[in-house]
C-alpha cells in the first residue's frame, strides 16, 4: 500500500538526515522557561508588546504555549545567500466569561493586568489583530477604539476577518487599552469540532505489561492519510506483532522502524494510517516494562516515568481551525491569513505517565541504621572487657535489710520509753531521802559509779535476751 497524498515529497524535507526531534516530557511549566524566552526578544520586556507578559496572568490562563522556530531563509529572490530566521510565538487562552460571571467583555488591562504603553524602537512594525469573523455587522460586540483596517482572507465558507490596529499610531494618546463590549451575555452553543482529533492513553494493569492506544477521529467528509510518529524510551519493550488497528487492519502499515538498544537509544515507530470520512481508528502498541538499575531511577521514582508526546502529521483539505507558519512570510499576519487549498498540520498528543517496577529505596537506609545500632550496643561491653582488669572483691558478711530495719525500730522504741520515764520522774514530787552515815562508804562519788555499772549490766542482759528471741 502506498500513500497517495504524497506527504513526504510535498511537505517534508527531501533529505531527512537534517531532521532532528527531541522532547522533554517532564519539563515543568514555570517562569524559568519564560525568563530566557523573553531575553531573546530585541527589547526584552522593557518596551513593546512584551511588556504585557506578566507571569501572574500568563500562568493563571487556561492554556499557554511558548515556541521557538528556527529555519534558514533566502535573503533575496535568487537565494544566493541565506540566513537563519528566529520566530518566537506565545499562545495564550483565557476565558473571561467564567471570571466575569457570564459577561464576555474584555480588555488588555483585564487580560494582561496592564495596558500597552510603548513600542519597541527596534521593531519595523507593531500591530494587534482581533478576529472579528463572527461579529457580522457589529451585532455581537463593539471594539474600542475603532480598528485601523479590516483584512479578509480565505474563500467560500472559510473566510477570516481580522481587525488590524497599528500600535504606534494608537500610542499617540499615551496608552493603548483595547476593549471589547458585548451586546448580550454569553450563550454556550455548538462549537464545530476540528477536522482531525487525536487522543492517546495507556491501558493495562500491574507493572509487567501494558498497551499504548491512540484514537484518530476524522470528522470531515473526506478520507485522510495520517502519519503517526512515536518515539519511546528503551525501557518500554514493544511487541511489534501487536501493532494493529482495531478496524480495517489493512488500512495501516508501518513506514519506518528503529529498534531500541538498552541504555543507548529508544524506539522510533512511524506508521501511515488511512482514516475514512467520519470514522475513528484505534492504533495499539503492547509493551513490557524493563527493570532499571537502582542508580538509573530519577528522584521520586514512584511517581512514574513520563513518555514523550506522539506526533501526527496530516494534510487537511480545508484550512478550518488551522493557523500555520507561512513558507513565504514571517509576520503574524501571514500565519493568520487563510490560504486556499490543502494545509499541512502537525499535531502533538498528550504525554503519558507510566509506572515501572521500583525497588525499596529505604532498605539501604534501614540496614545502615540497624547495623550502626548493633555496633553501638556491642561496642561498650566489648571495650570494657578488653580494657579493664577484673579483680575479685572481698564481700563482708552483712546483715539482711530486714534485721537492720528491726534494730532501728527497737532503738527508737527504747528512746521513747526512756524519755517517758524521765518526764515522769521530773513531774513526781521528790520524797525525803534518809541518808545514813556509813563510815565504810562515805564517798558519794563511788556510790554513783556502782549504780551506773549495775545499770549497764542490766542493759547488756536485756539486749542479749532480745537477740536470742530474734534468733
Coordinates of C-alpha atoms in Angstrom, one line a residue:
X1 CA 0.0 0.0 0.0
X2 CA 1.3 3.5 -0.9
X3 CA 0.4 6.9 0.4
X4 CA -1.5 8.6 -2.4
X5 CA -1.4 12.1 -0.9
X6 CA 2.5 12.3 -1.2
X7 CA 3.1 13.8 2.2
X8 CA 6.8 13.1 2.1
X9 CA 7.5 14.7 -1.3
X10 CA 5.2 17.8 -0.9
X11 CA 5.5 18.8 2.8
X12 CA 8.6 17.1 4.2
X13 CA 12.3 17.9 3.5
X14 CA 13.8 15.8 0.8
X15 CA 16.8 15.0 2.9
X16 CA 15.6 13.5 6.2
X17 CA 19.1 13.5 7.7
X18 CA 18.7 17.2 8.6
X19 CA 15.6 16.4 10.7
X20 CA 16.1 16.3 14.5
X21 CA 13.4 15.6 17.1
X22 CA 13.7 16.0 20.8
X23 CA 11.2 16.1 23.7
X24 CA 11.3 17.0 27.4
X25 CA 8.2 15.2 28.7
X26 CA 8.7 16.1 32.4
X27 CA 9.5 19.8 31.9
X28 CA 7.5 21.8 34.4
X29 CA 5.6 24.9 33.4
X30 CA 7.1 27.8 35.3
X31 CA 8.8 31.2 35.0
X32 CA 12.2 29.5 34.5
X33 CA 11.1 28.9 30.9
X34 CA 9.6 32.4 30.4
X35 CA 12.7 34.3 31.5
X36 CA 15.2 33.0 28.9
X37 CA 12.5 33.2 26.2
X38 CA 11.9 36.9 26.9
X39 CA 15.6 37.6 26.8
X40 CA 15.7 36.6 23.2
X41 CA 13.4 39.5 22.3
X42 CA 15.1 42.6 20.8
X43 CA 13.8 44.9 23.6
X44 CA 13.4 42.2 26.3
X45 CA 10.3 43.2 28.4
X46 CA 11.2 46.8 28.8
X47 CA 9.5 48.1 25.7
X48 CA 6.9 46.9 23.2
X49 CA 4.3 44.2 23.3
X50 CA 6.5 42.1 25.6
X51 CA 5.6 44.5 28.4
X52 CA 2.2 42.6 28.6
X53 CA 3.9 39.3 29.5
X54 CA 3.5 39.3 33.3
X55 CA 3.9 35.9 34.9
X56 CA 0.7 36.1 37.1
X57 CA -1.9 36.4 34.3
X58 CA 0.2 34.2 32.0
X59 CA 0.3 31.2 34.2
X60 CA -3.2 31.5 35.5
X61 CA -4.6 31.2 32.0
X62 CA -6.4 28.1 30.8
X63 CA -3.7 27.2 28.3
X64 CA -0.4 28.7 27.1
X65 CA 2.4 27.6 24.9
X66 CA 5.9 29.0 24.3
X67 CA 7.6 28.2 21.0
X68 CA 10.8 29.0 19.1
X69 CA 11.1 28.3 15.4
X70 CA 14.5 28.4 13.6
X71 CA 14.7 28.0 9.8
X72 CA 17.1 29.0 7.1
X73 CA 15.6 31.6 4.6
X74 CA 16.9 33.3 1.5
X75 CA 17.9 37.0 1.6
X76 CA 16.8 37.7 -2.0
X77 CA 14.8 36.0 -4.7
X78 CA 17.8 34.4 -6.3
X79 CA 18.7 32.8 -3.0
X80 CA 22.4 33.2 -3.5
X81 CA 22.9 33.6 0.3
X82 CA 20.8 32.6 3.2
X83 CA 20.4 33.5 6.9
X84 CA 18.9 31.9 9.9
X85 CA 15.5 33.2 11.0
X86 CA 14.2 33.1 14.6
X87 CA 10.5 33.2 15.2
X88 CA 9.2 33.4 18.8
X89 CA 5.5 32.7 19.5
X90 CA 3.3 32.8 22.6
X91 CA -0.1 31.2 22.5
X92 CA -2.5 32.1 25.4
X93 CA -6.1 31.1 26.0
X94 CA -8.2 32.9 28.6
X95 CA -11.9 32.6 29.4
X96 CA -13.3 36.0 30.7
X97 CA -16.8 34.6 30.7
X98 CA -16.0 32.5 33.8
X99 CA -14.4 35.3 35.8
X100 CA -17.0 37.9 34.7
X101 CA -20.0 35.7 35.6
X102 CA -21.3 35.2 32.1
X103 CA -20.2 38.6 30.7
X104 CA -17.8 38.4 27.7
X105 CA -16.3 41.9 27.9
X106 CA -12.5 42.0 27.9
X107 CA -9.6 44.5 27.6
X108 CA -5.9 44.4 27.6
X109 CA -5.8 45.6 31.1
X110 CA -8.1 42.8 32.3
X111 CA -6.3 40.1 30.3
X112 CA -2.7 41.1 31.0
X113 CA -3.0 43.3 34.1
X114 CA -1.7 46.3 32.2
X115 CA -2.3 48.3 29.0
X116 CA 0.2 48.8 26.3
X117 CA 2.3 52.0 26.9
X118 CA 5.2 51.8 24.4
X119 CA 6.6 50.1 21.3
X120 CA 9.9 48.5 20.7
X121 CA 12.1 51.0 18.7
X122 CA 14.0 48.1 17.0
X123 CA 10.8 46.7 15.5
X124 CA 9.9 47.6 12.0
X125 CA 6.2 47.3 12.8
X126 CA 4.0 46.6 15.9
X127 CA 0.4 45.6 15.2
X128 CA -2.5 44.0 17.1
X129 CA -5.0 41.7 15.3
X130 CA -8.5 40.8 16.5
X131 CA -10.6 38.0 14.9
X132 CA -14.0 39.5 14.1
X133 CA -15.2 36.7 11.8
X134 CA -18.2 36.0 14.0
X135 CA -19.0 39.7 14.5
X136 CA -21.2 40.3 11.5
X137 CA -22.4 44.0 11.1
X138 CA -21.1 44.6 14.7
X139 CA -24.1 42.8 16.2
X140 CA -22.1 40.7 18.7
X141 CA -19.6 43.2 20.2
X142 CA -18.0 46.6 19.7
X143 CA -14.3 47.3 19.7
X144 CA -13.0 50.5 21.3
X145 CA -11.1 52.2 19.8
X146 CA -12.1 51.5 16.2
X147 CA -9.7 49.4 14.1
X148 CA -7.5 51.0 11.5
X149 CA -8.5 48.4 8.9
X150 CA -10.2 45.0 8.3
X151 CA -8.3 42.3 6.4
X152 CA -10.3 39.4 4.8
X153 CA -8.7 36.1 3.8
X154 CA -9.9 32.8 2.6
X155 CA -12.7 31.9 0.2
X156 CA -16.2 30.4 0.3
X157 CA -17.3 29.2 3.7
X158 CA -13.7 29.5 5.1
X159 CA -13.4 33.3 5.5
X160 CA -11.5 35.1 8.2
X161 CA -11.9 38.7 9.1
X162 CA -9.1 40.4 11.1
X163 CA -9.3 43.8 12.7
X164 CA -5.9 45.5 12.5
X165 CA -4.5 48.1 15.0
X166 CA -1.2 49.9 14.5
X167 CA 0.2 50.2 18.0
X168 CA 2.5 53.1 17.1
X169 CA -0.5 55.2 15.9
X170 CA -2.6 54.1 18.8
X171 CA 0.0 55.2 21.4
X172 CA -0.3 58.8 20.4
X173 CA -2.8 59.0 23.2
X174 CA -0.1 57.9 25.7
X175 CA -1.6 54.4 26.4
X176 CA -3.4 51.8 24.3
X177 CA -6.0 49.7 26.1
X178 CA -8.1 47.8 23.6
X179 CA -11.6 46.9 24.8
X180 CA -14.4 44.7 23.6
X181 CA -18.0 45.4 24.8
X182 CA -20.6 42.6 24.0
X183 CA -24.2 43.4 23.5
X184 CA -25.5 40.4 25.5
X185 CA -24.5 37.7 27.9
X186 CA -22.6 34.6 26.6
X187 CA -24.7 31.7 25.5
X188 CA -22.9 28.4 25.1
X189 CA -23.6 26.8 21.8
X190 CA -22.3 24.1 19.5
X191 CA -18.6 24.5 18.5
X192 CA -17.6 22.9 15.3
X193 CA -15.1 20.1 16.0
X194 CA -11.6 20.0 14.5
X195 CA -11.1 18.2 11.2
X196 CA -8.9 15.6 13.0
X197 CA -9.0 14.7 16.7
X198 CA -6.3 12.6 18.4
X199 CA -6.3 11.1 21.9
X200 CA -3.7 8.9 23.4
X201 CA -3.7 6.8 26.6
X202 CA -2.2 3.8 28.4
X203 CA -4.2 0.6 29.1
X204 CA -3.5 -2.4 31.2
X205 CA -2.9 -3.1 34.9
X206 CA 0.0 -4.1 37.1
X207 CA 3.7 -3.3 36.5
X208 CA 4.5 -6.0 34.0
X209 CA 2.8 -5.2 30.7
X210 CA 0.6 -2.6 29.1
X211 CA -0.5 -1.0 25.9
X212 CA -0.4 2.4 24.3
X213 CA -3.6 3.2 22.5
X214 CA -4.2 6.0 20.1
X215 CA -7.6 7.1 18.8
X216 CA -7.7 9.0 15.5
X217 CA -11.1 10.6 14.6
X218 CA -11.8 12.1 11.2
X219 CA -14.8 14.4 11.4
X220 CA -14.6 15.7 7.9
X221 CA -16.3 14.5 4.7
X222 CA -13.1 13.3 3.0
X223 CA -10.7 10.4 3.9
X224 CA -7.4 11.4 5.5
X225 CA -3.9 9.9 5.3
X226 CA -2.2 10.3 8.6
X227 CA 1.5 9.8 9.5
X228 CA 1.8 8.7 13.1
X229 CA 5.3 9.1 14.7
X230 CA 6.0 7.6 18.1
X231 CA 9.4 8.0 20.0
X232 CA 9.6 5.8 23.1
X233 CA 12.3 5.2 25.6
X234 CA 14.2 1.9 25.6
X235 CA 12.8 0.6 28.9
X236 CA 9.5 0.0 27.2
X237 CA 9.9 -3.3 25.3
X238 CA 7.5 -3.2 22.3
X239 CA 5.8 -6.2 20.8
X240 CA 5.8 -5.2 17.1
X241 CA 3.5 -8.1 16.1
X242 CA 0.7 -6.5 18.2
X243 CA 0.8 -3.1 16.4
X244 CA -2.5 -3.0 14.5
X245 CA -5.7 -1.0 14.2
X246 CA -8.9 -2.4 15.6
X247 CA -10.9 -1.5 12.4
X248 CA -9.7 -2.5 8.9
X249 CA -6.2 -3.7 9.7
X250 CA -5.2 -3.4 6.0
X251 CA -5.7 0.4 6.1
X252 CA -2.4 1.0 8.2
X253 CA 1.2 0.0 7.5
X254 CA 4.5 0.7 9.2
X255 CA 6.7 3.0 7.2
X256 CA 9.7 3.2 9.4
X257 CA 11.1 1.4 12.4
X258 CA 14.3 1.9 14.5
X259 CA 14.6 -0.7 17.3
X260 CA 15.8 0.3 20.7
X261 CA 19.1 -0.7 22.4
X262 CA 19.3 -0.8 26.2
X263 CA 20.8 2.4 27.6
X264 CA 21.8 3.6 24.1
X265 CA 18.8 4.6 22.0
X266 CA 15.0 4.5 22.1
X267 CA 12.3 3.3 19.8
X268 CA 11.2 5.1 16.6
X269 CA 7.9 3.9 15.3
X270 CA 6.3 5.5 12.3
X271 CA 3.1 4.3 10.6
X272 CA 0.7 5.6 7.9
X273 CA -3.0 5.2 8.7
X274 CA -5.8 5.8 6.3
X275 CA -8.9 7.1 8.1
X276 CA -12.2 7.1 6.1
X277 CA -14.6 10.1 6.4
X278 CA -16.5 10.3 9.7
X279 CA -14.6 7.2 11.1
X280 CA -12.4 6.5 14.1
X281 CA -9.3 4.4 14.1
X282 CA -7.5 2.9 17.2
X283 CA -3.9 2.0 17.0
X284 CA -2.4 0.0 19.8
X285 CA 1.2 -1.0 20.8
X286 CA 1.7 -3.5 23.5
X287 CA 4.8 -3.4 25.7
X288 CA 6.5 -4.7 28.8
X289 CA 8.4 -2.8 31.4
X290 CA 12.1 -3.3 31.9
X291 CA 13.8 -3.3 35.4
X292 CA 16.3 -0.5 35.7
X293 CA 19.5 -0.3 37.8
X294 CA 19.0 1.4 41.1
X295 CA 21.2 4.3 40.1
X296 CA 19.1 4.9 36.9
X297 CA 15.9 5.8 38.7
X298 CA 15.2 9.6 38.9
X299 CA 14.1 11.3 42.2
X300 CA 10.6 10.4 43.2
X301 CA 10.6 7.2 41.1
X302 CA 7.3 6.0 42.5
X303 CA 5.6 9.0 40.7
X304 CA 6.3 7.3 37.4
X305 CA 8.1 8.0 34.1
X306 CA 6.8 10.4 31.6
X307 CA 6.5 9.2 27.9
X308 CA 7.0 11.9 25.2
X309 CA 4.1 13.0 23.2
X310 CA 3.5 11.4 19.8
X311 CA 3.3 13.4 16.6
X312 CA 0.6 13.2 14.0
X313 CA 1.2 14.8 10.6
X314 CA -1.6 15.3 8.1
X315 CA -2.6 17.4 5.2
X316 CA -6.1 18.8 5.7
X317 CA -8.2 19.6 2.6
X318 CA -9.7 22.8 4.1
X319 CA -8.0 25.4 6.3
X320 CA -10.7 25.3 9.0
X321 CA -9.3 25.7 12.6
X322 CA -5.8 26.0 11.2
X323 CA -3.1 28.6 11.6
X324 CA 0.4 27.6 10.4
X325 CA 3.7 29.3 9.7
X326 CA 3.8 30.7 6.2
X327 CA 6.5 29.5 3.9
X328 CA 6.7 32.9 2.2
X329 CA 6.3 35.4 5.1
X330 CA 7.5 35.7 8.7
X331 CA 4.9 38.0 10.2
X332 CA 1.9 37.0 12.3
X333 CA -0.4 38.3 9.6
X334 CA 1.0 35.7 7.2
X335 CA 0.2 33.0 9.7
X336 CA -3.4 34.1 10.3
X337 CA -4.3 34.5 6.7
X338 CA -6.2 31.5 5.3
X339 CA -4.6 30.1 2.2
X340 CA -6.8 28.3 -0.4
X341 CA -6.3 24.6 -0.8
X342 CA -4.7 22.0 1.4
X343 CA -2.9 22.8 4.6
X344 CA -0.2 20.8 6.3
X345 CA -0.8 20.4 10.1
X346 CA 1.3 18.7 12.8
X347 CA -0.5 17.7 16.0
X348 CA 1.2 16.7 19.3
X349 CA -0.7 14.4 21.6
X350 CA -0.6 14.5 25.4
X351 CA 2.2 12.9 27.4
X352 CA 1.8 9.7 29.2
X353 CA 2.7 8.6 32.7
X354 CA 4.0 5.0 33.0
X355 CA 5.0 3.4 36.3
X356 CA 8.0 1.0 36.3
X357 CA 8.9 -1.7 38.9
X358 CA 10.8 0.2 41.6
X359 CA 12.9 -1.3 44.4
X360 CA 12.6 -0.3 48.1
X361 CA 14.9 2.6 48.2
X362 CA 14.5 2.9 52.0
X363 CA 16.0 -0.6 52.6
X364 CA 19.7 0.5 52.5
X365 CA 18.9 3.2 55.0
X366 CA 17.1 0.8 57.3
X367 CA 20.1 -1.7 57.1
X368 CA 22.6 1.1 57.8
X369 CA 20.6 2.2 60.9
X370 CA 20.2 -1.3 62.2
X371 CA 23.9 -2.2 61.7
X372 CA 25.0 1.1 63.4
X373 CA 22.7 0.4 66.3
X374 CA 24.0 -3.2 66.8
X375 CA 27.6 -2.0 66.6
X376 CA 26.9 0.8 69.2
X377 CA 25.3 -1.6 71.6
X378 CA 28.1 -4.2 71.3
X379 CA 31.0 -1.7 71.4
X380 CA 30.5 -0.7 75.1
X381 CA 30.7 -4.1 76.7
X382 CA 33.5 -5.3 74.4
X383 CA 35.5 -2.2 75.2
X384 CA 35.0 -2.7 78.9
X385 CA 36.0 -6.3 78.8
X386 CA 39.2 -5.7 76.7
X387 CA 40.4 -2.6 78.6
X388 CA 39.5 -3.2 82.2
X389 CA 41.3 -5.6 84.7
X390 CA 39.0 -8.0 86.6
X391 CA 39.8 -8.3 90.3
X392 CA 37.9 -10.3 93.0
X393 CA 36.5 -8.2 95.7
X394 CA 36.1 -9.4 99.3
X395 CA 32.5 -9.2 100.4
X396 CA 31.9 -8.8 104.2
X397 CA 29.0 -10.5 105.9
X398 CA 26.3 -8.0 106.3
X399 CA 23.0 -8.3 108.0
X400 CA 19.9 -8.5 106.0
X401 CA 17.9 -5.4 105.3
X402 CA 15.0 -6.7 107.4
X403 CA 17.2 -7.2 110.5
X404 CA 18.6 -3.7 110.1
X405 CA 15.1 -2.3 110.0
X406 CA 14.0 -4.2 113.1
X407 CA 17.0 -3.0 115.1
X408 CA 16.3 0.6 114.1
X409 CA 12.7 0.2 115.2
X410 CA 13.7 -1.2 118.6
X411 CA 16.2 1.6 119.2
X412 CA 13.5 4.1 118.5
X413 CA 11.1 2.4 121.0
X414 CA 13.8 2.4 123.7
X415 CA 14.4 6.0 123.3
X416 CA 10.8 6.8 123.5
X417 CA 10.4 4.8 126.8
X418 CA 13.4 6.4 128.4
X419 CA 12.1 9.8 127.5
X420 CA 8.7 8.9 129.1
X421 CA 10.4 7.8 132.3
X422 CA 12.5 10.9 132.6
X423 CA 9.4 13.1 132.2
X424 CA 7.5 11.1 134.8
X425 CA 10.4 11.4 137.3
X426 CA 10.6 15.2 137.0
X427 CA 6.8 15.5 137.4
X428 CA 6.6 13.5 140.7
X429 CA 7.5 15.1 144.0
X430 CA 10.8 14.3 145.5
X431 CA 10.5 12.1 148.6
X432 CA 12.8 12.8 151.5
X433 CA 15.8 10.6 151.4
X434 CA 17.3 9.4 154.7
X435 CA 20.9 9.0 154.4
X436 CA 22.7 7.2 157.0
X437 CA 26.2 7.8 157.5
X438 CA 28.3 4.8 156.9
X439 CA 31.9 5.1 157.7
X440 CA 32.7 2.4 155.1
X441 CA 31.0 4.2 152.2
X442 CA 31.4 7.8 153.0
X443 CA 32.3 8.9 149.5
X444 CA 29.2 9.6 147.3
X445 CA 31.0 9.5 144.1
X446 CA 31.9 5.9 144.5
X447 CA 28.3 5.1 145.1
X448 CA 27.2 6.7 141.9
X449 CA 29.8 4.7 139.9
X450 CA 28.5 1.5 141.4
X451 CA 24.9 2.4 140.3
X452 CA 26.0 3.1 136.8
X453 CA 27.8 -0.2 136.5
X454 CA 24.7 -2.1 137.7
X455 CA 22.5 -0.3 135.2
X456 CA 24.9 -1.1 132.3
X457 CA 24.9 -4.8 133.2
X458 CA 21.1 -4.8 133.2
X459 CA 21.1 -3.3 129.7
X460 CA 23.5 -5.9 128.4
X461 CA 21.4 -8.7 129.7
X462 CA 18.3 -7.2 128.2
X463 CA 19.9 -6.9 124.8
X464 CA 21.2 -10.4 124.9
X465 CA 17.7 -11.7 125.7
X466 CA 16.3 -9.8 122.7
X467 CA 18.9 -11.2 120.3
X468 CA 18.1 -14.8 121.5
X469 CA 14.4 -14.2 120.8
X470 CA 15.2 -12.9 117.3
X471 CA 17.2 -16.0 116.5

